[in-house]
Amino acid sequence: MKYCAELNESNVVLRVICVGDDVADAEAWCTDFFKGGIWKETFMDGTRKLYAGVDYTYDPAKNIFITNQPYPSWALDDNSDWQPPLPGPTEEDTAIDENTWWVIYWSESAYQADNTKGWKGYKSNDMDNPTLYDWNGSEFVLA
């Protein structure tokens, strides 16, 4: 199967459809069959970076699909991957012991209130009523 993404005027994906392998030019076929529209073929093998999804954006200059911006403060890097404004803990930082680890997440509201904070965490064995911690760049400290 071949897959094509329909784009709006801002290059945002509206839908993704399947086209038969026997179709030589999937984009032209979609344009003809659906009587217009902007169509870009998408691939599951990493061609065009990502397989297109609804609300992803097509970057015509780089000929790739990009996921949605996860948070307003995050920016695209040179590889078109979204990066937080503050580095987060590494995998090594998240292990507490062999049975306990940090469950981490980004808090946009914490970052907007204080741009030295944003990464939050709680211990995996404390999930019912978790005590929250802030990542200070080198360790988790009580929030």
CSV table of N, CA and C in Angstrom, one decimal:
chain,number,residue,atom,x,y,z
A,1,MET,N,0.8,-1.2,0.0
A,1,MET,CA,0.0,0.0,0.0
A,1,MET,C,0.9,1.3,0.0
A,2,LYS,N,0.3,2.3,-0.6
A,2,LYS,CA,0.9,3.6,-0.5
A,2,LYS,C,0.0,4.5,0.3
A,3,TYR,N,0.5,5.5,0.9
A,3,TYR,CA,-0.2,6.4,1.8
A,3,TYR,C,0.0,7.9,1.4
A,4,CYS,N,-1.1,8.6,1.4
A,4,CYS,CA,-1.0,10.0,1.1
A,4,CYS,C,-1.7,10.9,2.1
A,5,ALA,N,-1.1,12.0,2.4
A,5,ALA,CA,-1.7,13.0,3.4
A,5,ALA,C,-2.3,14.1,2.7
A,6,GLU,N,-3.5,14.5,3.0
A,6,GLU,CA,-4.1,15.7,2.5
A,6,GLU,C,-3.7,16.8,3.4
A,7,LEU,N,-3.3,17.9,2.8
A,7,LEU,CA,-2.8,19.1,3.5
A,7,LEU,C,-3.7,20.3,3.3
A,8,ASN,N,-3.8,21.2,4.3
A,8,ASN,CA,-4.5,22.4,4.1
A,8,ASN,C,-3.6,23.5,3.6
A,9,GLU,N,-4.0,24.7,3.4
A,9,GLU,CA,-3.1,25.8,2.9
A,9,GLU,C,-1.9,26.1,3.7
A,10,SER,N,-2.0,25.7,5.0
A,10,SER,CA,-0.9,25.9,5.9
A,10,SER,C,0.0,24.7,6.1
A,11,ASN,N,-0.2,23.7,5.2
A,11,ASN,CA,0.6,22.5,5.2
A,11,ASN,C,0.3,21.6,6.4
A,12,VAL,N,-0.9,21.7,7.0
A,12,VAL,CA,-1.2,20.9,8.2
A,12,VAL,C,-2.0,19.7,7.6
A,13,VAL,N,-1.7,18.5,8.1
A,13,VAL,CA,-2.3,17.3,7.6
A,13,VAL,C,-3.8,17.2,8.1
A,14,LEU,N,-4.7,17.0,7.1
A,14,LEU,CA,-6.1,16.9,7.4
A,14,LEU,C,-6.5,15.4,7.6
A,15,ARG,N,-6.0,14.6,6.7
A,15,ARG,CA,-6.3,13.1,6.8
A,15,ARG,C,-5.2,12.4,6.0
A,16,VAL,N,-5.1,11.1,6.3
A,16,VAL,CA,-4.2,10.2,5.6
A,16,VAL,C,-5.0,9.0,5.0
A,17,ILE,N,-4.8,8.7,3.7
A,17,ILE,CA,-5.5,7.7,3.1
A,17,ILE,C,-4.6,6.7,2.4
A,18,CYS,N,-5.1,5.5,2.2
A,18,CYS,CA,-4.4,4.4,1.5
A,18,CYS,C,-4.6,4.4,0.0
A,19,VAL,N,-3.6,4.1,-0.7
A,19,VAL,CA,-3.7,4.0,-2.2
A,19,VAL,C,-3.1,2.7,-2.6
A,20,GLY,N,-3.6,2.0,-3.6
A,20,GLY,CA,-3.1,0.7,-4.0
A,20,GLY,C,-1.6,0.8,-4.5
A,21,ASP,N,-0.9,-0.2,-4.4
A,21,ASP,CA,0.5,-0.3,-4.9
A,21,ASP,C,0.6,-0.2,-6.4
A,22,ASP,N,-0.5,-0.4,-7.1
A,22,ASP,CA,-0.5,-0.4,-8.5
A,22,ASP,C,-0.6,1.0,-9.1
A,23,VAL,N,-0.8,2.0,-8.2
A,23,VAL,CA,-0.8,3.4,-8.6
A,23,VAL,C,0.6,4.0,-8.7
A,24,ALA,N,0.9,4.5,-9.9
A,24,ALA,CA,2.3,5.0,-10.1
A,24,ALA,C,2.6,6.2,-9.3
A,25,ASP,N,1.7,7.2,-9.4
A,25,ASP,CA,1.9,8.5,-8.8
A,25,ASP,C,0.7,8.7,-7.8
A,26,ALA,N,0.9,8.4,-6.5
A,26,ALA,CA,-0.2,8.4,-5.5
A,26,ALA,C,-0.7,9.8,-5.3
A,27,GLU,N,0.2,10.8,-5.3
A,27,GLU,CA,-0.3,12.2,-5.1
A,27,GLU,C,-1.2,12.7,-6.2
A,28,ALA,N,-0.8,12.4,-7.5
A,28,ALA,CA,-1.6,12.7,-8.6
A,28,ALA,C,-3.0,12.0,-8.6
A,29,TRP,N,-2.9,10.7,-8.2
A,29,TRP,CA,-4.1,9.9,-8.1
A,29,TRP,C,-5.1,10.5,-7.1
A,30,CYS,N,-4.6,10.9,-6.0
A,30,CYS,CA,-5.4,11.5,-4.9
A,30,CYS,C,-6.1,12.8,-5.4
A,31,THR,N,-5.3,13.6,-6.1
A,31,THR,CA,-5.8,14.9,-6.6
A,31,THR,C,-6.9,14.6,-7.6
A,32,ASP,N,-6.7,13.7,-8.5
A,32,ASP,CA,-7.8,13.3,-9.5
A,32,ASP,C,-9.0,12.7,-8.8
A,33,PHE,N,-8.8,11.7,-7.9
A,33,PHE,CA,-9.9,11.0,-7.3
A,33,PHE,C,-10.7,11.9,-6.4
A,34,PHE,N,-10.1,12.7,-5.6
A,34,PHE,CA,-10.8,13.6,-4.7
A,34,PHE,C,-11.1,15.0,-5.3
A,35,LYS,N,-10.8,15.1,-6.5
A,35,LYS,CA,-11.1,16.4,-7.3
A,35,LYS,C,-10.5,17.6,-6.7
A,36,GLY,N,-9.2,17.5,-6.4
A,36,GLY,CA,-8.4,18.6,-5.9
A,36,GLY,C,-7.7,18.3,-4.6
A,37,GLY,N,-7.2,19.4,-4.0
A,37,GLY,CA,-6.6,19.2,-2.7
A,37,GLY,C,-5.1,19.2,-2.9
A,38,ILE,N,-4.4,19.3,-1.8
A,38,ILE,CA,-2.9,19.3,-1.7
A,38,ILE,C,-2.6,17.9,-1.1
A,39,TRP,N,-1.8,17.1,-1.8
A,39,TRP,CA,-1.5,15.8,-1.3
A,39,TRP,C,0.0,15.5,-1.3
A,40,LYS,N,0.5,14.9,-0.3
A,40,LYS,CA,1.9,14.5,-0.2
A,40,LYS,C,1.9,13.0,0.2
A,41,GLU,N,2.7,12.2,-0.5
A,41,GLU,CA,2.9,10.8,-0.1
A,41,GLU,C,3.7,10.8,1.2
A,42,THR,N,3.3,9.8,2.1
A,42,THR,CA,3.9,9.6,3.3
A,42,THR,C,4.4,8.2,3.4
A,43,PHE,N,5.4,8.0,4.2
A,43,PHE,CA,6.1,6.6,4.2
A,43,PHE,C,6.3,6.2,5.7
A,44,MET,N,6.2,4.9,5.9
A,44,MET,CA,6.4,4.3,7.2
A,44,MET,C,7.9,4.0,7.5
A,45,ASP,N,8.7,4.2,6.5
A,45,ASP,CA,10.1,3.8,6.6
A,45,ASP,C,11.1,4.9,7.0
A,46,GLY,N,10.6,6.1,7.4
A,46,GLY,CA,11.4,7.2,7.8
A,46,GLY,C,11.7,8.2,6.7
A,47,THR,N,11.3,7.8,5.4
A,47,THR,CA,11.3,8.8,4.3
A,47,THR,C,10.4,10.0,4.7
A,48,ARG,N,10.8,11.2,4.6
A,48,ARG,CA,10.1,12.4,5.0
A,48,ARG,C,10.0,12.4,6.5
A,49,LYS,N,11.0,11.9,7.2
A,49,LYS,CA,11.2,11.9,8.6
A,49,LYS,C,10.2,11.0,9.4
A,50,LEU,N,8.9,11.4,9.3
A,50,LEU,CA,7.9,10.7,10.0
A,50,LEU,C,6.7,10.3,9.1
A,51,TYR,N,6.0,9.3,9.5
A,51,TYR,CA,4.8,8.9,8.8
A,51,TYR,C,3.8,10.0,9.2
A,52,ALA,N,3.1,10.6,8.3
A,52,ALA,CA,2.2,11.7,8.6
A,52,ALA,C,1.0,11.3,9.5
A,53,GLY,N,0.6,12.2,10.3
A,53,GLY,CA,-0.6,12.0,11.2
A,53,GLY,C,-1.4,13.3,11.1
A,54,VAL,N,-2.7,13.1,11.4
A,54,VAL,CA,-3.6,14.3,11.5
A,54,VAL,C,-3.0,15.3,12.4
A,55,ASP,N,-3.0,16.6,11.9
A,55,ASP,CA,-2.5,17.8,12.6
A,55,ASP,C,-1.0,17.9,12.5
A,56,TYR,N,-0.2,16.9,12.0
A,56,TYR,CA,1.2,17.1,11.7
A,56,TYR,C,1.3,18.2,10.7
A,57,THR,N,2.5,18.7,10.6
A,57,THR,CA,2.8,19.8,9.6
A,57,THR,C,3.8,19.3,8.6
A,58,TYR,N,3.6,19.6,7.3
A,58,TYR,CA,4.5,19.2,6.3
A,58,TYR,C,5.4,20.4,6.0
A,59,ASP,N,6.7,20.2,6.1
A,59,ASP,CA,7.7,21.3,5.8
A,59,ASP,C,8.2,21.1,4.4
A,60,PRO,N,7.8,22.0,3.5
A,60,PRO,CA,8.2,21.8,2.1
A,60,PRO,C,9.6,22.1,1.8
A,61,ALA,N,10.3,22.9,2.6
A,61,ALA,CA,11.7,23.3,2.4
A,61,ALA,C,12.5,22.0,2.8
A,62,LYS,N,12.1,21.3,3.8
A,62,LYS,CA,12.9,20.1,4.2
A,62,LYS,C,12.3,18.8,3.6
A,63,ASN,N,11.1,18.9,3.1
A,63,ASN,CA,10.4,17.7,2.5
A,63,ASN,C,10.2,16.7,3.6
A,64,ILE,N,9.7,17.1,4.8
A,64,ILE,CA,9.4,16.2,5.9
A,64,ILE,C,8.1,16.6,6.6
A,65,PHE,N,7.6,15.6,7.4
A,65,PHE,CA,6.5,15.8,8.3
A,65,PHE,C,7.0,16.0,9.7
A,66,ILE,N,6.4,16.9,10.4
A,66,ILE,CA,6.8,17.3,11.8
A,66,ILE,C,5.6,17.1,12.7
A,67,THR,N,5.8,16.6,13.9
A,67,THR,CA,4.7,16.4,14.9
A,67,THR,C,4.3,17.8,15.4
A,68,ASN,N,3.2,17.8,16.1
A,68,ASN,CA,2.7,19.1,16.7
A,68,ASN,C,3.7,19.5,17.8
A,69,GLN,N,3.7,20.8,18.0
A,69,GLN,CA,4.5,21.4,19.1
A,69,GLN,C,3.9,20.9,20.4
A,70,PRO,N,4.7,20.2,21.2
A,70,PRO,CA,4.0,19.7,22.4
A,70,PRO,C,3.7,20.8,23.5
A,71,TYR,N,4.5,21.8,23.6
A,71,TYR,CA,4.3,22.9,24.5
A,71,TYR,C,4.7,24.2,23.9
A,72,PRO,N,4.1,25.3,24.2
A,72,PRO,CA,4.5,26.6,23.6
A,72,PRO,C,5.9,27.0,23.8
A,73,SER,N,6.6,26.6,24.8
A,73,SER,CA,8.0,26.9,25.1
A,73,SER,C,9.0,26.1,24.4
A,74,TRP,N,8.6,25.0,23.8
A,74,TRP,CA,9.5,24.1,23.1
A,74,TRP,C,9.8,24.6,21.7
A,75,ALA,N,11.0,24.4,21.2
A,75,ALA,CA,11.4,24.8,19.9
A,75,ALA,C,12.0,23.7,19.1
A,76,LEU,N,11.9,23.8,17.7
A,76,LEU,CA,12.5,22.8,16.9
A,76,LEU,C,14.0,23.0,16.8
A,77,ASP,N,14.7,21.8,16.9
A,77,ASP,CA,16.2,21.9,16.7
A,77,ASP,C,16.5,21.7,15.2
A,78,ASP,N,17.8,21.6,14.9
A,78,ASP,CA,18.2,21.5,13.5
A,78,ASP,C,17.8,20.2,12.9
A,79,ASN,N,17.4,19.2,13.6
A,79,ASN,CA,16.8,17.9,13.1
A,79,ASN,C,15.3,17.9,13.0
A,80,SER,N,14.7,19.1,13.3
A,80,SER,CA,13.2,19.2,13.3
A,80,SER,C,12.6,18.4,14.4
A,81,ASP,N,13.3,18.2,15.5
A,81,ASP,CA,12.7,17.6,16.7
A,81,ASP,C,12.4,18.6,17.7
A,82,TRP,N,11.3,18.5,18.4
A,82,TRP,CA,10.9,19.5,19.5
A,82,TRP,C,11.8,19.3,20.7
A,83,GLN,N,12.4,20.4,21.2
A,83,GLN,CA,13.2,20.4,22.4
A,83,GLN,C,12.7,21.3,23.4
A,84,PRO,N,12.8,20.9,24.7
A,84,PRO,CA,12.3,21.8,25.8
A,84,PRO,C,13.4,22.9,26.0
A,85,PRO,N,12.9,24.0,26.6
A,85,PRO,CA,13.9,25.1,26.9
A,85,PRO,C,14.9,24.7,28.0
A,86,LEU,N,14.6,23.7,28.8
A,86,LEU,CA,15.5,23.3,29.8
A,86,LEU,C,15.8,21.8,29.6
A,87,PRO,N,17.1,21.4,29.8
A,87,PRO,CA,17.4,20.0,29.7
A,87,PRO,C,16.8,19.2,30.8
A,88,GLY,N,16.3,18.1,30.5
A,88,GLY,CA,15.6,17.2,31.5
A,88,GLY,C,16.6,16.2,32.0
A,89,PRO,N,16.1,15.4,33.0
A,89,PRO,CA,16.9,14.3,33.5
A,89,PRO,C,17.2,13.3,32.4
A,90,THR,N,18.3,12.6,32.5
A,90,THR,CA,18.7,11.5,31.6
A,90,THR,C,18.1,10.2,32.2
A,91,GLU,N,18.2,9.2,31.4
A,91,GLU,CA,17.7,7.9,31.9
A,91,GLU,C,18.4,7.5,33.1
A,92,GLU,N,19.7,7.8,33.2
A,92,GLU,CA,20.5,7.5,34.4
A,92,GLU,C,20.0,8.2,35.6
A,93,ASP,N,19.5,9.4,35.4
A,93,ASP,CA,19.0,10.2,36.5
A,93,ASP,C,17.6,9.7,37.0
A,94,THR,N,16.9,8.9,36.2
A,94,THR,CA,15.6,8.5,36.6
A,94,THR,C,15.5,7.3,37.5
A,95,ALA,N,16.6,6.6,37.6
A,95,ALA,CA,16.6,5.4,38.5
A,95,ALA,C,16.9,5.7,39.9
A,96,ILE,N,16.1,5.3,40.8
A,96,ILE,CA,16.3,5.5,42.2
A,96,ILE,C,16.9,4.2,42.8
A,97,ASP,N,16.3,3.1,42.6
A,97,ASP,CA,16.9,1.8,42.9
A,97,ASP,C,16.3,0.8,41.9
A,98,GLU,N,16.5,-0.5,42.1
A,98,GLU,CA,16.1,-1.4,41.1
A,98,GLU,C,14.6,-1.6,41.0
A,99,ASN,N,13.9,-1.1,42.1
A,99,ASN,CA,12.4,-1.2,42.1
A,99,ASN,C,11.7,0.1,42.0
A,100,THR,N,12.4,1.2,42.1
A,100,THR,CA,11.8,2.6,42.1
A,100,THR,C,12.5,3.5,41.1
A,101,TRP,N,11.7,4.3,40.4
A,101,TRP,CA,12.3,5.2,39.5
A,101,TRP,C,11.4,6.5,39.5
A,102,TRP,N,12.0,7.6,38.9
A,102,TRP,CA,11.3,8.8,38.8
A,102,TRP,C,10.3,8.8,37.7
A,103,VAL,N,9.1,9.1,37.9
A,103,VAL,CA,8.1,9.4,36.8
A,103,VAL,C,8.2,10.8,36.5
A,104,ILE,N,8.6,11.2,35.3
A,104,ILE,CA,8.9,12.6,35.0
A,104,ILE,C,7.9,13.1,33.9
A,105,TYR,N,7.7,14.4,34.0
A,105,TYR,CA,6.8,15.1,33.0
A,105,TYR,C,7.2,16.6,32.9
A,106,TRP,N,6.8,17.2,31.8
A,106,TRP,CA,7.0,18.6,31.6
A,106,TRP,C,5.8,19.4,32.1
A,107,SER,N,6.0,20.4,32.9
A,107,SER,CA,4.9,21.3,33.3
A,107,SER,C,5.1,22.7,32.7
A,108,GLU,N,4.3,23.0,31.7
A,108,GLU,CA,4.4,24.3,31.0
A,108,GLU,C,4.1,25.4,32.0
A,109,SER,N,3.1,25.2,32.9
A,109,SER,CA,2.7,26.2,33.8
A,109,SER,C,3.8,26.5,34.8
A,110,ALA,N,4.6,25.5,35.2
A,110,ALA,CA,5.7,25.7,36.1
A,110,ALA,C,6.8,26.5,35.4
A,111,TYR,N,7.0,26.2,34.1
A,111,TYR,CA,8.0,27.0,33.3
A,111,TYR,C,7.6,28.4,33.1
A,112,GLN,N,6.3,28.6,32.8
A,112,GLN,CA,5.8,30.0,32.6
A,112,GLN,C,5.9,30.8,33.9
A,113,ALA,N,5.7,30.2,35.0
A,113,ALA,CA,5.8,30.9,36.3
A,113,ALA,C,7.2,31.2,36.7
A,114,ASP,N,8.2,30.3,36.3
A,114,ASP,CA,9.6,30.4,36.7
A,114,ASP,C,10.4,29.7,35.7
A,115,ASN,N,11.1,30.4,34.8
A,115,ASN,CA,11.7,29.8,33.6
A,115,ASN,C,13.0,29.0,34.0
A,116,THR,N,13.2,28.8,35.3
A,116,THR,CA,14.3,27.9,35.7
A,116,THR,C,13.7,26.5,36.1
A,117,LYS,N,12.4,26.4,36.0
A,117,LYS,CA,11.7,25.1,36.3
A,117,LYS,C,10.9,24.7,35.2
A,118,GLY,N,10.5,23.4,35.2
A,118,GLY,CA,9.6,22.9,34.2
A,118,GLY,C,9.5,21.4,34.3
A,119,TRP,N,10.6,20.7,34.6
A,119,TRP,CA,10.5,19.3,34.7
A,119,TRP,C,10.1,18.9,36.1
A,120,LYS,N,9.1,18.1,36.2
A,120,LYS,CA,8.5,17.6,37.5
A,120,LYS,C,8.7,16.1,37.6
A,121,GLY,N,8.6,15.6,38.8
A,121,GLY,CA,8.7,14.2,39.0
A,121,GLY,C,8.1,13.7,40.3
A,122,TYR,N,7.8,12.4,40.3
A,122,TYR,CA,7.4,11.8,41.5
A,122,TYR,C,7.9,10.4,41.5
A,123,LYS,N,8.0,9.7,42.6
A,123,LYS,CA,8.5,8.4,42.7
A,123,LYS,C,7.5,7.4,42.3
A,124,SER,N,7.9,6.3,41.6
A,124,SER,CA,7.0,5.3,41.0
A,124,SER,C,6.3,4.6,42.1
A,125,ASN,N,6.8,4.5,43.3
A,125,ASN,CA,6.1,3.8,44.4
A,125,ASN,C,5.2,4.7,45.2
A,126,ASP,N,5.0,5.9,44.7
A,126,ASP,CA,4.2,7.0,45.4
A,126,ASP,C,3.2,7.5,44.4
A,127,MET,N,2.4,6.6,43.8
A,127,MET,CA,1.5,7.0,42.7
A,127,MET,C,0.1,7.4,43.2
A,128,ASP,N,-0.3,6.9,44.3
A,128,ASP,CA,-1.6,7.1,44.8
A,128,ASP,C,-1.9,8.6,45.2
A,129,ASN,N,-0.9,9.1,45.9
A,129,ASN,CA,-1.0,10.5,46.3
A,129,ASN,C,0.4,11.1,46.2
A,130,PRO,N,0.9,11.3,45.0
A,130,PRO,CA,2.4,11.6,44.8
A,130,PRO,C,2.8,12.9,45.4
A,131,THR,N,4.0,12.8,46.0
A,131,THR,CA,4.8,14.0,46.4
A,131,THR,C,5.5,14.5,45.2
A,132,LEU,N,5.3,15.8,44.8
A,132,LEU,CA,6.0,16.3,43.6
A,132,LEU,C,7.4,16.9,43.9
A,133,TYR,N,8.2,16.7,43.0
A,133,TYR,CA,9.6,17.2,43.0
A,133,TYR,C,9.9,18.0,41.8
A,134,ASP,N,10.8,19.0,41.9
A,134,ASP,CA,11.3,19.7,40.7
A,134,ASP,C,12.7,19.2,40.4
A,135,TRP,N,13.0,19.2,39.1
A,135,TRP,CA,14.3,18.9,38.6
A,135,TRP,C,15.1,20.2,38.5
A,136,ASN,N,16.2,20.3,39.2
A,136,ASN,CA,17.0,21.5,39.3
A,136,ASN,C,18.2,21.6,38.3
A,137,GLY,N,18.2,20.6,37.5
A,137,GLY,CA,19.3,20.5,36.5
A,137,GLY,C,20.3,19.4,36.8
A,138,SER,N,20.3,19.0,38.1
A,138,SER,CA,21.2,17.9,38.5
A,138,SER,C,20.5,16.8,39.4
A,139,GLU,N,19.4,17.2,40.0
A,139,GLU,CA,18.7,16.3,40.9
A,139,GLU,C,17.3,16.7,41.1
A,140,PHE,N,16.4,15.8,41.6
A,140,PHE,CA,15.1,16.2,42.0
A,140,PHE,C,15.1,16.7,43.4
A,141,VAL,N,14.4,17.9,43.6
A,141,VAL,CA,14.3,18.5,44.9
A,141,VAL,C,12.8,18.7,45.3
A,142,LEU,N,12.5,18.6,46.5
A,142,LEU,CA,11.1,18.7,46.9
A,142,LEU,C,10.5,20.1,46.4
A,143,ALA,N,9.3,20.0,45.7
A,143,ALA,CA,8.7,21.2,45.1
A,143,ALA,C,8.2,22.1,46.2
